[in-house]
Tab-separated table of C-alpha atoms in Angstrom:
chain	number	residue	atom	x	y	z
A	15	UNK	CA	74.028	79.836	177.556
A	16	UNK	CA	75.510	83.273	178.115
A	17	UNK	CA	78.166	83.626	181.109
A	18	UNK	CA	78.386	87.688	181.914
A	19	UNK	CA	81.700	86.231	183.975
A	20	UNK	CA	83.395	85.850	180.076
A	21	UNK	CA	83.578	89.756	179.703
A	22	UNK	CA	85.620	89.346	183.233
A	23	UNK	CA	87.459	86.940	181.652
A	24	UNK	CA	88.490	88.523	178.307
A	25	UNK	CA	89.702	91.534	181.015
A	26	UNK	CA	91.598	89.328	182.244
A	27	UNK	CA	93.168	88.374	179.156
A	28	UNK	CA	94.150	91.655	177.664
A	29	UNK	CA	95.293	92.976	180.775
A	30	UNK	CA	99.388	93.814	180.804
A	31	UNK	CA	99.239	92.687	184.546
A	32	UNK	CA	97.621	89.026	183.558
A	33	UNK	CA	99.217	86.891	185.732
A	34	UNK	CA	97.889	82.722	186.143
A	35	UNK	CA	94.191	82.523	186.938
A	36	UNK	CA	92.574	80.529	189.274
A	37	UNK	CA	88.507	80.683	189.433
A	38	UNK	CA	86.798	79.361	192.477
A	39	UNK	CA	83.190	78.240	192.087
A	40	UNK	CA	81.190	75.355	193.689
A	41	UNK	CA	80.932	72.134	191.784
A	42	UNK	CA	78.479	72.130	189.120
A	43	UNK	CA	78.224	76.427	188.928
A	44	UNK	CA	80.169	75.837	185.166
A	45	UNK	CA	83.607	76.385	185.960
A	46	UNK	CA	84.832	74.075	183.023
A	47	UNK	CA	82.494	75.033	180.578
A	48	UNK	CA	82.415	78.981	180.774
A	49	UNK	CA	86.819	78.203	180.730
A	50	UNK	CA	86.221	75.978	177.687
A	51	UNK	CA	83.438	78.777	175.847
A	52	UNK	CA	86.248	81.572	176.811
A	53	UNK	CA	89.076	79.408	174.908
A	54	UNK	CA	87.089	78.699	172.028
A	55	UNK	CA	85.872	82.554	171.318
A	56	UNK	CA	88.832	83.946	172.209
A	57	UNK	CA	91.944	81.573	171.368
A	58	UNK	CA	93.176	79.831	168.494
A	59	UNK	CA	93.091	76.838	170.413
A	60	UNK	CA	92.641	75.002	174.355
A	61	UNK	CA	95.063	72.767	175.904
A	62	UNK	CA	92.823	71.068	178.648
A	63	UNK	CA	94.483	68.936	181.966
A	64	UNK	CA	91.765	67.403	184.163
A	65	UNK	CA	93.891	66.271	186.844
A	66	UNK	CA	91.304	64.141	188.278
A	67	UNK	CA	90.816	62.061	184.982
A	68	UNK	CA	94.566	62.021	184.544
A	69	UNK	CA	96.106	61.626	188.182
A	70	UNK	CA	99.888	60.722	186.617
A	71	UNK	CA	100.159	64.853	184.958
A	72	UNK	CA	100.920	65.951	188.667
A	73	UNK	CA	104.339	63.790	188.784
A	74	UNK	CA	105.203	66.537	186.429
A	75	UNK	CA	104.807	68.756	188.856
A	76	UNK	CA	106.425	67.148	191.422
A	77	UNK	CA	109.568	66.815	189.943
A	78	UNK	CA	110.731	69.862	188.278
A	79	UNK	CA	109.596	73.354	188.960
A	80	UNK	CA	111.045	74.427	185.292
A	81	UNK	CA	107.520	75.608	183.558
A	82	UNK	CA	109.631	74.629	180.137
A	83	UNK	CA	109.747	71.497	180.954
A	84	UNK	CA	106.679	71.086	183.009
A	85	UNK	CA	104.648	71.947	179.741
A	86	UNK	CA	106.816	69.811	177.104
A	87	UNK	CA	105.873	66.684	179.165
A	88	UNK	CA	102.110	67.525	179.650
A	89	UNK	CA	102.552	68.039	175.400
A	90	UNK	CA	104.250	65.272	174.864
A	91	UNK	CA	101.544	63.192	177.006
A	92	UNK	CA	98.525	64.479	175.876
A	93	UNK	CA	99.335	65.395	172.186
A	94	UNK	CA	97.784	68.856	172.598
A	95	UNK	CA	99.366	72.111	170.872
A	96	UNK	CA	100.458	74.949	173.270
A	97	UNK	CA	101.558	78.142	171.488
A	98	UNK	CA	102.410	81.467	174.095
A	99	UNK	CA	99.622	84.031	173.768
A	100	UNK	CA	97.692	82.057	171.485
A	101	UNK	CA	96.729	78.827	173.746
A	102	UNK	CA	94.421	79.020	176.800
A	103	UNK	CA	95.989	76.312	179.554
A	104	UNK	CA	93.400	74.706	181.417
A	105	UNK	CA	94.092	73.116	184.706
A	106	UNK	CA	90.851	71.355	186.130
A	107	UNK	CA	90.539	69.877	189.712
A	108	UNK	CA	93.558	71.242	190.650
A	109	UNK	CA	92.021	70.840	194.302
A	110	UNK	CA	93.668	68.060	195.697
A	111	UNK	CA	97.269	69.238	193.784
A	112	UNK	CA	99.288	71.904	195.559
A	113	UNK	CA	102.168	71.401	193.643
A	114	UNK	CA	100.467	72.652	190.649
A	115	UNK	CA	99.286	75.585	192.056
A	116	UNK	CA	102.341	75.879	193.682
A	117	UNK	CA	103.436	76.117	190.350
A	118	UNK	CA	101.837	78.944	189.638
A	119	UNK	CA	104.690	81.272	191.171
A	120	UNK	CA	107.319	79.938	188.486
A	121	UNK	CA	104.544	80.321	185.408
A	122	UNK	CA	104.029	84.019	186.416
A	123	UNK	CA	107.593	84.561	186.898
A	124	UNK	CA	109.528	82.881	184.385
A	125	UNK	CA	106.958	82.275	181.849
A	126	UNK	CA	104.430	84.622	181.717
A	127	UNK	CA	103.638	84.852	177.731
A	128	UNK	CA	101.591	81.565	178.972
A	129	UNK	CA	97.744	82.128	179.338
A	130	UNK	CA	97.282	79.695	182.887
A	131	UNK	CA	93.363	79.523	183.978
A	132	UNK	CA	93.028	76.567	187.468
A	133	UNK	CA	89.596	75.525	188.300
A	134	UNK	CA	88.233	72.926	190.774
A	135	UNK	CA	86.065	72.290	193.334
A	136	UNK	CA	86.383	73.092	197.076
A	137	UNK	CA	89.502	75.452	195.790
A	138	UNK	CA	88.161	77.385	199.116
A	139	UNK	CA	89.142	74.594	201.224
A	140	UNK	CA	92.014	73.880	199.176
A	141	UNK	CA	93.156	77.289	199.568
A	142	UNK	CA	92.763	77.436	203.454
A	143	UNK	CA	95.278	74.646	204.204
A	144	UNK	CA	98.725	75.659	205.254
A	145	UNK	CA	100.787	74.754	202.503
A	146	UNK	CA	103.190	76.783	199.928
A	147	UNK	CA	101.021	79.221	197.904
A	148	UNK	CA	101.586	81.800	195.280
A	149	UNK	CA	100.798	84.668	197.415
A	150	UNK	CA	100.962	87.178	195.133
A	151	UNK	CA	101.447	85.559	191.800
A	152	UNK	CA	98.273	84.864	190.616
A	153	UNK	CA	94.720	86.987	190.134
A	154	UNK	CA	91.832	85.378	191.641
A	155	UNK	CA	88.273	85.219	189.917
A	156	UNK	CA	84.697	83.973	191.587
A	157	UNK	CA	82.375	82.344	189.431
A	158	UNK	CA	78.433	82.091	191.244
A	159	UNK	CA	75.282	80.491	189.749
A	160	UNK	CA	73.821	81.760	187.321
A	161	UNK	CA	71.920	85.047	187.924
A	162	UNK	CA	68.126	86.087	187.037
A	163	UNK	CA	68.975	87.859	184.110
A	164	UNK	CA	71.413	84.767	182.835
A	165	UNK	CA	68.376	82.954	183.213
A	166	UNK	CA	66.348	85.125	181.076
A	167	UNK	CA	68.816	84.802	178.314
A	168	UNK	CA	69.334	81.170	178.545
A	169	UNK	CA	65.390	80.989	178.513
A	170	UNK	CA	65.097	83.075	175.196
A	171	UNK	CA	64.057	86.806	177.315
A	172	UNK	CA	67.012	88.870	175.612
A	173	UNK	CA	64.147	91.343	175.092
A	174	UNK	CA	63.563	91.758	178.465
A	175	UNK	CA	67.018	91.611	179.227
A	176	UNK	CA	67.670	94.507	176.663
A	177	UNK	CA	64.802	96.710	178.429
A	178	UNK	CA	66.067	96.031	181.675
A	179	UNK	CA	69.322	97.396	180.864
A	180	UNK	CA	68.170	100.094	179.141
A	181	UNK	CA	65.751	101.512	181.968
A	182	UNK	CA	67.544	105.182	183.107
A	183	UNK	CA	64.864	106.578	184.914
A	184	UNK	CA	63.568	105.798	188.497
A	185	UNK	CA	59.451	105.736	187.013
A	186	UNK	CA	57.477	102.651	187.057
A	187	UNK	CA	57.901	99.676	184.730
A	188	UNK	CA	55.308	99.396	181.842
A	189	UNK	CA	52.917	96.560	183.148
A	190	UNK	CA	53.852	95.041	179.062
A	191	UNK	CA	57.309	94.329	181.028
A	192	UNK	CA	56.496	93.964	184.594
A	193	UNK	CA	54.197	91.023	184.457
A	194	UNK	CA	56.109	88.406	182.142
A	195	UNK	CA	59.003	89.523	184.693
A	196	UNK	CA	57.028	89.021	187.957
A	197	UNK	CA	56.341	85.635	186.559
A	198	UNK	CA	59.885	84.318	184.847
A	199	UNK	CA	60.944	85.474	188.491
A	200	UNK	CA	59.110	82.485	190.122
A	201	UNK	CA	59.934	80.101	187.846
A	202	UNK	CA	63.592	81.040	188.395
A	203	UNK	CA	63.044	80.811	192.199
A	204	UNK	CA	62.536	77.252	190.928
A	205	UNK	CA	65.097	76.219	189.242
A	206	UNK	CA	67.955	78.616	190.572
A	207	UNK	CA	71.097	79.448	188.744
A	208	UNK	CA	73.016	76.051	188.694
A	209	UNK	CA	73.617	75.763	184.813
A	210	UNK	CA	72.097	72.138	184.468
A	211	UNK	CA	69.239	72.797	186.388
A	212	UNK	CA	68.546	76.147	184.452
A	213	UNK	CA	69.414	73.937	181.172
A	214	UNK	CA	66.347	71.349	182.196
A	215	UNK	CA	64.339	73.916	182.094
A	216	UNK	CA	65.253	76.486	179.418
A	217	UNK	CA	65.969	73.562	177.030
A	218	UNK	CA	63.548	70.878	177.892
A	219	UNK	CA	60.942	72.307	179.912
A	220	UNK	CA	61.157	69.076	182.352
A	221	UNK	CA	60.716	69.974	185.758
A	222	UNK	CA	61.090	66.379	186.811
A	223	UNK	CA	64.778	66.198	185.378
A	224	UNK	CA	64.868	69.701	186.915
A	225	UNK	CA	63.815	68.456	190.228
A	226	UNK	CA	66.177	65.060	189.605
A	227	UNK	CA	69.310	67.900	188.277
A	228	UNK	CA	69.136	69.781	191.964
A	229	UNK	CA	68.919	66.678	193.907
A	230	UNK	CA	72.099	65.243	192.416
A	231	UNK	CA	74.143	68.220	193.049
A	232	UNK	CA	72.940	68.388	196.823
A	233	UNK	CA	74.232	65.164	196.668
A	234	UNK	CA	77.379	65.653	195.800
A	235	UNK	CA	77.534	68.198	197.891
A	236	UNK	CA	76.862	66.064	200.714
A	237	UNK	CA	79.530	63.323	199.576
A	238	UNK	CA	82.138	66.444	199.315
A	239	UNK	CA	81.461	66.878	203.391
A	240	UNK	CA	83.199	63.489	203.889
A	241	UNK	CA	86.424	65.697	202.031
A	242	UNK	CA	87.003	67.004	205.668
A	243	UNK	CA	90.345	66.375	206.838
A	244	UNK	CA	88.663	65.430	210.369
A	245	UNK	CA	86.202	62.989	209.393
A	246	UNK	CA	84.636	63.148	212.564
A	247	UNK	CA	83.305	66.681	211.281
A	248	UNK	CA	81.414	65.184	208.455
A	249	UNK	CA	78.340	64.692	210.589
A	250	UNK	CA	78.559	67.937	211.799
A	251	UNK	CA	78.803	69.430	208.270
A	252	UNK	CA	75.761	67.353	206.835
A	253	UNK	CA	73.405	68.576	210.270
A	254	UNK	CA	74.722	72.050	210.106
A	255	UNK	CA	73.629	72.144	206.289
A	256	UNK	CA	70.725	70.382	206.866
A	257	UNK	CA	69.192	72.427	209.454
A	258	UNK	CA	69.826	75.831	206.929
A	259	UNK	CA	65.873	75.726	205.449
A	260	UNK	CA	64.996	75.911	209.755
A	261	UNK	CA	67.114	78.571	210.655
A	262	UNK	CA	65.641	79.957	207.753
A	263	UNK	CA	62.194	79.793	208.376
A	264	UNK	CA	62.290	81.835	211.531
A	265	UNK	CA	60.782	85.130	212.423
A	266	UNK	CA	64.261	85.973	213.268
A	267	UNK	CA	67.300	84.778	210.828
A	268	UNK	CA	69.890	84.688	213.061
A	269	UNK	CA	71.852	81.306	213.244
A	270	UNK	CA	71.292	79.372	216.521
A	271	UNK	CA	73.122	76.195	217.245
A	272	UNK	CA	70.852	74.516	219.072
A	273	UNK	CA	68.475	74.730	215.634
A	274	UNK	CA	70.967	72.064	214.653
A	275	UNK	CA	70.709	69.825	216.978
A	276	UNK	CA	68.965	70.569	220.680
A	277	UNK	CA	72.217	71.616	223.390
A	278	UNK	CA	74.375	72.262	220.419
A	279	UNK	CA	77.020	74.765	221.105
A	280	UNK	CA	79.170	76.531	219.353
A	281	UNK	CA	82.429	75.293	219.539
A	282	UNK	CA	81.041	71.855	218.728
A	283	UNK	CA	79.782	73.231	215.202
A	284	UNK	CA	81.898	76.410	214.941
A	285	UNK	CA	84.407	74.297	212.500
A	286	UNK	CA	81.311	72.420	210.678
A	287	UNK	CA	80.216	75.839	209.831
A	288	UNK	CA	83.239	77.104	208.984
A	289	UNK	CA	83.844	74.340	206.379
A	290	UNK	CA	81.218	74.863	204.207
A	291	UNK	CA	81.691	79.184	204.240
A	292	UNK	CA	85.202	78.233	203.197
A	293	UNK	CA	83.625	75.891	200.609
A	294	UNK	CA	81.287	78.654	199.495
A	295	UNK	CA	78.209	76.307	200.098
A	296	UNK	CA	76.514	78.751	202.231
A	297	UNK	CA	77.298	82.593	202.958
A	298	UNK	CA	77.688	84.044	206.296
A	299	UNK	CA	76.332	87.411	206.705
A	300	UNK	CA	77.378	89.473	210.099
A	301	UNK	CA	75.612	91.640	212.049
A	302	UNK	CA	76.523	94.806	212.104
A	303	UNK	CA	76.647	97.567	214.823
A	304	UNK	CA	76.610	100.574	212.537
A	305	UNK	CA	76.829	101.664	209.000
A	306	UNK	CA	80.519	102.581	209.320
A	307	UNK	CA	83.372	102.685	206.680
A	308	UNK	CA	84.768	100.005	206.349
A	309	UNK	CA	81.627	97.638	206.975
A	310	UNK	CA	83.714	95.249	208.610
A	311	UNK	CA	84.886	96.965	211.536
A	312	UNK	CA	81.838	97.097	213.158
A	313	UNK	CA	80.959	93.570	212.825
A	314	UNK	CA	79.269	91.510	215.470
A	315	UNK	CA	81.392	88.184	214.896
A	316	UNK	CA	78.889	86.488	217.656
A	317	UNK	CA	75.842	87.551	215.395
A	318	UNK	CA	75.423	86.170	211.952
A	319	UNK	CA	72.807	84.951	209.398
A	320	UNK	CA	73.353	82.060	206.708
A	321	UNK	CA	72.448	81.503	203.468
A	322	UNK	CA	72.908	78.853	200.640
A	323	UNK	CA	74.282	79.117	197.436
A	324	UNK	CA	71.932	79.272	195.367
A	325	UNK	CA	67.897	79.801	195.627
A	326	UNK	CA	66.893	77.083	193.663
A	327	UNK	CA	69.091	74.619	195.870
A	328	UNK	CA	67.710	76.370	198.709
A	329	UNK	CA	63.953	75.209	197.167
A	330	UNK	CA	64.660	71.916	196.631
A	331	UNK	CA	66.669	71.343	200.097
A	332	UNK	CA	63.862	72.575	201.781
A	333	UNK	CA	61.636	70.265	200.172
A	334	UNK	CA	59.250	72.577	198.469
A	335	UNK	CA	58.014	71.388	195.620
A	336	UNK	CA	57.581	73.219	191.813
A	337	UNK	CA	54.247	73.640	191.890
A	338	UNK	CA	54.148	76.818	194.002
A	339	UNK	CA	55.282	78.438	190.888
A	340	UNK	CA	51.490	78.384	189.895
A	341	UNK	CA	50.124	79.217	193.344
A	342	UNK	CA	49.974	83.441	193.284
A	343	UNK	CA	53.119	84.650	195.295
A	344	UNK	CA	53.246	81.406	197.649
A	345	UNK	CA	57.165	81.224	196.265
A	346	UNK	CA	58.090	84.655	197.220
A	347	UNK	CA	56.836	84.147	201.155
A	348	UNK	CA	57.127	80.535	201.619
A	349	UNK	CA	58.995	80.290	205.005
A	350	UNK	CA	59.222	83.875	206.516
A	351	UNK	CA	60.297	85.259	202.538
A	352	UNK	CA	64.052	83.204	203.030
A	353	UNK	CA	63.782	82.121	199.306
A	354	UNK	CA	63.833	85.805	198.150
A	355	UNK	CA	66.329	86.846	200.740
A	356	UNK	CA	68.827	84.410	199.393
A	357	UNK	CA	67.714	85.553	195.963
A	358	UNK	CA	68.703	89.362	196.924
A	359	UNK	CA	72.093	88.246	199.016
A	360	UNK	CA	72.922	86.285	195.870
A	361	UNK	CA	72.779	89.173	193.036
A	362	UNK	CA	74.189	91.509	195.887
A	363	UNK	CA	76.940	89.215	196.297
A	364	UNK	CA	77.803	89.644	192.310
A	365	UNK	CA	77.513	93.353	192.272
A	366	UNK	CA	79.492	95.236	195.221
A	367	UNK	CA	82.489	94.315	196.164
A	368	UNK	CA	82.539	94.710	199.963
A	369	UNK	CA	80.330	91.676	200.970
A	370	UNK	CA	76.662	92.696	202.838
A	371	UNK	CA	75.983	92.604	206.555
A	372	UNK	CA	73.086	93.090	208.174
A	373	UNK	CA	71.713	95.550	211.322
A	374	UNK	CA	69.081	94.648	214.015
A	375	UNK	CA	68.842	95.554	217.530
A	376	UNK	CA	66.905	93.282	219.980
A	377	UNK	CA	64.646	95.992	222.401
A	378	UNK	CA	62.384	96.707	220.570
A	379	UNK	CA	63.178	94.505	217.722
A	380	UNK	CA	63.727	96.141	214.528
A	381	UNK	CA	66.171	94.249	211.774
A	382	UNK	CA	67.549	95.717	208.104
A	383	UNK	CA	67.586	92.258	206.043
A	384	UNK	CA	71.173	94.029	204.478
A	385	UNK	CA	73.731	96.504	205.120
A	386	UNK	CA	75.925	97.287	201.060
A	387	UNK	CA	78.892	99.351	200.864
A	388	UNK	CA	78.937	100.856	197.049
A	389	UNK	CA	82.082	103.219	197.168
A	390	UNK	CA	82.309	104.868	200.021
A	391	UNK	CA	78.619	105.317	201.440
A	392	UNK	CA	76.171	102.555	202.936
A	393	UNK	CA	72.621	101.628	202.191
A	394	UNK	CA	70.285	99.981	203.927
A	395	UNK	CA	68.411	97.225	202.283
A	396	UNK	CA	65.262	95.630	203.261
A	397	UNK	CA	63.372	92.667	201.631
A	398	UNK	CA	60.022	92.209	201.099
A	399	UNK	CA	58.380	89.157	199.684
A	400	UNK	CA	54.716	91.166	198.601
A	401	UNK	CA	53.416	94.095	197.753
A	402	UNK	CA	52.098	97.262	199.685
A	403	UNK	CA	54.892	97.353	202.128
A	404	UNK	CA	55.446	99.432	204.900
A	405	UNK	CA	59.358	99.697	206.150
A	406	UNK	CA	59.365	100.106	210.102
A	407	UNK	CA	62.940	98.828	210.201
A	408	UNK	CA	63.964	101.111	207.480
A	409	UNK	CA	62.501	103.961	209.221
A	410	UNK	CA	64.137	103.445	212.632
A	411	UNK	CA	67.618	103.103	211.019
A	412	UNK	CA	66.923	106.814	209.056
A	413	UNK	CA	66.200	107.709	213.099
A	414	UNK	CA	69.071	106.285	214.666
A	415	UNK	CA	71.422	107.285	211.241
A	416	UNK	CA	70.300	110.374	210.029
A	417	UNK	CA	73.490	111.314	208.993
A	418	UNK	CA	74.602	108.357	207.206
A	419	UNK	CA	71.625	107.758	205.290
A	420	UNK	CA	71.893	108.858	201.323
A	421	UNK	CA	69.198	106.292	200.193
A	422	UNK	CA	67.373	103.420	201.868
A	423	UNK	CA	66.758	100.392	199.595
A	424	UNK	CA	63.550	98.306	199.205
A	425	UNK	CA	63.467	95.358	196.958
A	426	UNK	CA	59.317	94.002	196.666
A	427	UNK	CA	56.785	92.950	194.021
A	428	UNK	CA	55.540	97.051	194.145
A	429	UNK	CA	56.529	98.918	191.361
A	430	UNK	CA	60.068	100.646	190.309
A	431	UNK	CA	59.869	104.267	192.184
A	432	UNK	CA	61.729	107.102	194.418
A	433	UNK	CA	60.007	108.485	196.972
A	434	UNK	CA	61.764	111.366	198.593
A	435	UNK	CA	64.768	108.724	200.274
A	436	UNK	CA	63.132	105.547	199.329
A	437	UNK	CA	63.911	103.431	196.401
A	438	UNK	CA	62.079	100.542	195.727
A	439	UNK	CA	63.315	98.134	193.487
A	440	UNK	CA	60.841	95.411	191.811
A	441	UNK	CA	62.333	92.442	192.883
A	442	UNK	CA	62.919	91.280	189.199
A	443	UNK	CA	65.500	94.485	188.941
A	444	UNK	CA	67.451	93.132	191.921
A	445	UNK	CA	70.645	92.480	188.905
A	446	UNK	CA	70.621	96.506	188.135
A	447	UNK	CA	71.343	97.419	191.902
A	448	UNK	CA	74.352	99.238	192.106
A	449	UNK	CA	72.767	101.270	188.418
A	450	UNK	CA	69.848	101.782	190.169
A	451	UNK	CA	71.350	102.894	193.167
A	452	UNK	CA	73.912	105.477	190.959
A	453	UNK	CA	70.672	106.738	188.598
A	454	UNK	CA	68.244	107.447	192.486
A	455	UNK	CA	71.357	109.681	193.855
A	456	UNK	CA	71.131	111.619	190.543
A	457	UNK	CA	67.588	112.235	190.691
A	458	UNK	CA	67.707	113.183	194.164
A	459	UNK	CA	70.551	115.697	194.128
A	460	UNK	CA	68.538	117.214	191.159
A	461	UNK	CA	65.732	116.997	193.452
A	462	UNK	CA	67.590	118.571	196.278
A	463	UNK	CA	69.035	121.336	193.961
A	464	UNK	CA	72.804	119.962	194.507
């Protein structure tokens, strides 16, 4: 498999302000592996530390904070070679150990010709809890599943890949391209981007180990809800996530409480929720009174939408079996279009660094699926799980934000094109946003004579 995240990651490397790495990811997105493939292309060799496997390394944590020493026992213990500059350091589930990422301040201080990458599970959670932390002293990196064109490549579609890449002009895709696209699209709504899952596939073509790949890591997600320090929120946590396909599946996205359980309110769930944002299990997206700079100032904190991790876990959690991958475009509106939502929020989520919100206003009801900050301007985004779409919501936004409207976005099965402000974007394109997004400006301050 190819991990785009390694380019990141040889960045990180060569950079002169390198300082220890820890990359968050949920469990089973391929934290170890891609930190493993990086060592062995890039290193002359890997000194691995699973400190789940091998509980009795973090005693040599907690009883010196000298890195020298620190690193002479975990060589004398585990027989591996650790040269400066030329070793990757690997520190897996470092989750339940803050004294090793504690000890992340002294490696970047005193000892910093040492290449440090942490990984683990739940690292969210980890990092929320109110003990001593290297604020400051380390560079942070998020690892998500994988994403459609990851999936192309691990499937053997580097050709399409290539053209994809290669496409610098908003006219429509050559039907040669767009219909072997349209279709590796639904089989990825299938499997999703959790490496193994992709890897039954790609590999094997065995959607029953497929099908058997997602359940397991749903259920260790579910087993990871008991990690809460209040057990009496691991209910909570499991209805909450349960109830994500429902909220889903309505007309109108927003979370409601009592979808989790009838006279739920929020502070009874508020934490639940909470838990598994911090965990990076699902994504909270806020409403958003107005396309303002920064996004987050105008957010709605009562108003919010969520979404899981990944659309293939999204799928199988909400029971729908493989098969609709032969059933016309079934996948792409099954339940109100939430599987190709999630799909967009996901390869959004990779692409622009200020996270999405979204806009709707209640009388009359009109909602834009996404709000994206790309530099310093704001686009509306709407989704659209067919073809021959009409934009109402899109429209009344351009009304109410005439000003502050460059470009509206719309991803759908029609056809790349700009028309006048409009830029629809085949929903197989959704990884080239932000490119798009740069190459549709261009055309239309030709257009416009700027």
């Amino acid at each position: 498999m190819e991990r785009f995240i390694i380019k990141k990651l040889l960045e990180w490397k060569n950079s002169p302000y390198r300082k220890p790495l820890i990359l968050k990811g949920v469990r089973q997105v391929g934290k170890t592996w891609v930190l493993k493939e990086f060592g062995r292309r890039y290193y002359e060799n890997t000194a691995y530390f699973n400190f789940d496997e091998n509980e009795e390394y973090k005693q040599f944590f907690e009883t010196t904070k000298d890195v020298d020493r620190i690193l002479q026992n975990l060589i004398l213990a585990s027989g591996q070679k650790i040269i400066p500059e030329k070793t990757l350091i690997i520190f897996d589930e470092v989750q339940d150990c803050p004294k090793v990422i504690n000890s992340m301040k002294y490696f970047c201080e005193n000892a910093p010709q040492y290449h440090i990458a942490c990984a683990g599970s739940l690292l969210g959670i980890a990092l929320a809890r109110p003990s001593s932390f290297p604020v400051g002293k380390v560079n942070f990196m998020q690892i998500n599943p994988m994403t459609f064109s990851e999936f192309l490549i691990a499937n053997g579609d580097e050709n399409l890949v290539s053209y994809l890449e290669t496409v610098n002009d908003i006219e429509p895709i050559p039907d040669a391209f767009f219909n072997p696209l349209y279709e590796k699209l639904k089989m990825y709504y299938v499997t999703g981007g959790m490496p193994e899952s992709v890897l039954m596939w790609t590999q094997a073509r065995d959607v029953s180990a497929m099908q058997e790949s997602l359940s397991a890591i749903i259920s260790a997600y579910e087993r990871d809800f008991a990690k809460h320090p209040d057990i009496k929120e691991f209910p909570k946590i499991s209805m909450v996530w349960r109830s994500i396909p429902s909220q889903l599946a309505r007309e109108n996205k927003k979370f409601i409480y009592k979808v989790v359980k009838e006279g739920a309110r929020a502070r009874e769930y508020e934490d639940a929720l909470q838990w598994l944002v911090d965990a990076r299990l699902v994504h909270k997206v806020y409403r958003s009174s107005a396309p303002g700079l920064p996004l987050s100032a105008y957010d709605d904190l009562s108003a919010f939408k969520i979404y899981l991790v990944d659309v293939g876990l999204l799928r199988r959690l909400a029971q729908l079996a493989p098969t609709a991958f032969g059933e016309g475009n079934r996948l792409f509106t099954e339940f109100k279009g939430a599987l190709t939502e999630n799909y967009v929020l996901q390869t959004l989520i990779t692409q622009f660094e200020v996270f999405p919100r979204y806009w709707a206003q209640t009388n009359p009801p009109y909602e834009v699926d996404f709000l994206i900050q790309r530099e310093n301007d704001n686009f509306p985004v709407e989704v659209k799980s067919e073809a021959n779409t009409t934009s109402k919501s899109l429209k009344k936004f351009k009304e109410l934000f005439p000003d502050r409207v460059k470009l509206r976005i719309r991803f759908s099965l029609d056809n790349l094109r700009l028309d006048d402000d409009m830029l629809n974007i085949p929903l197989f394109m959704a990884d080239q946003t932000d490119r798009l997004i740069g190459l549709a400006l261009e055309q239309r301050n030709k257009n416009l004579g700027k």
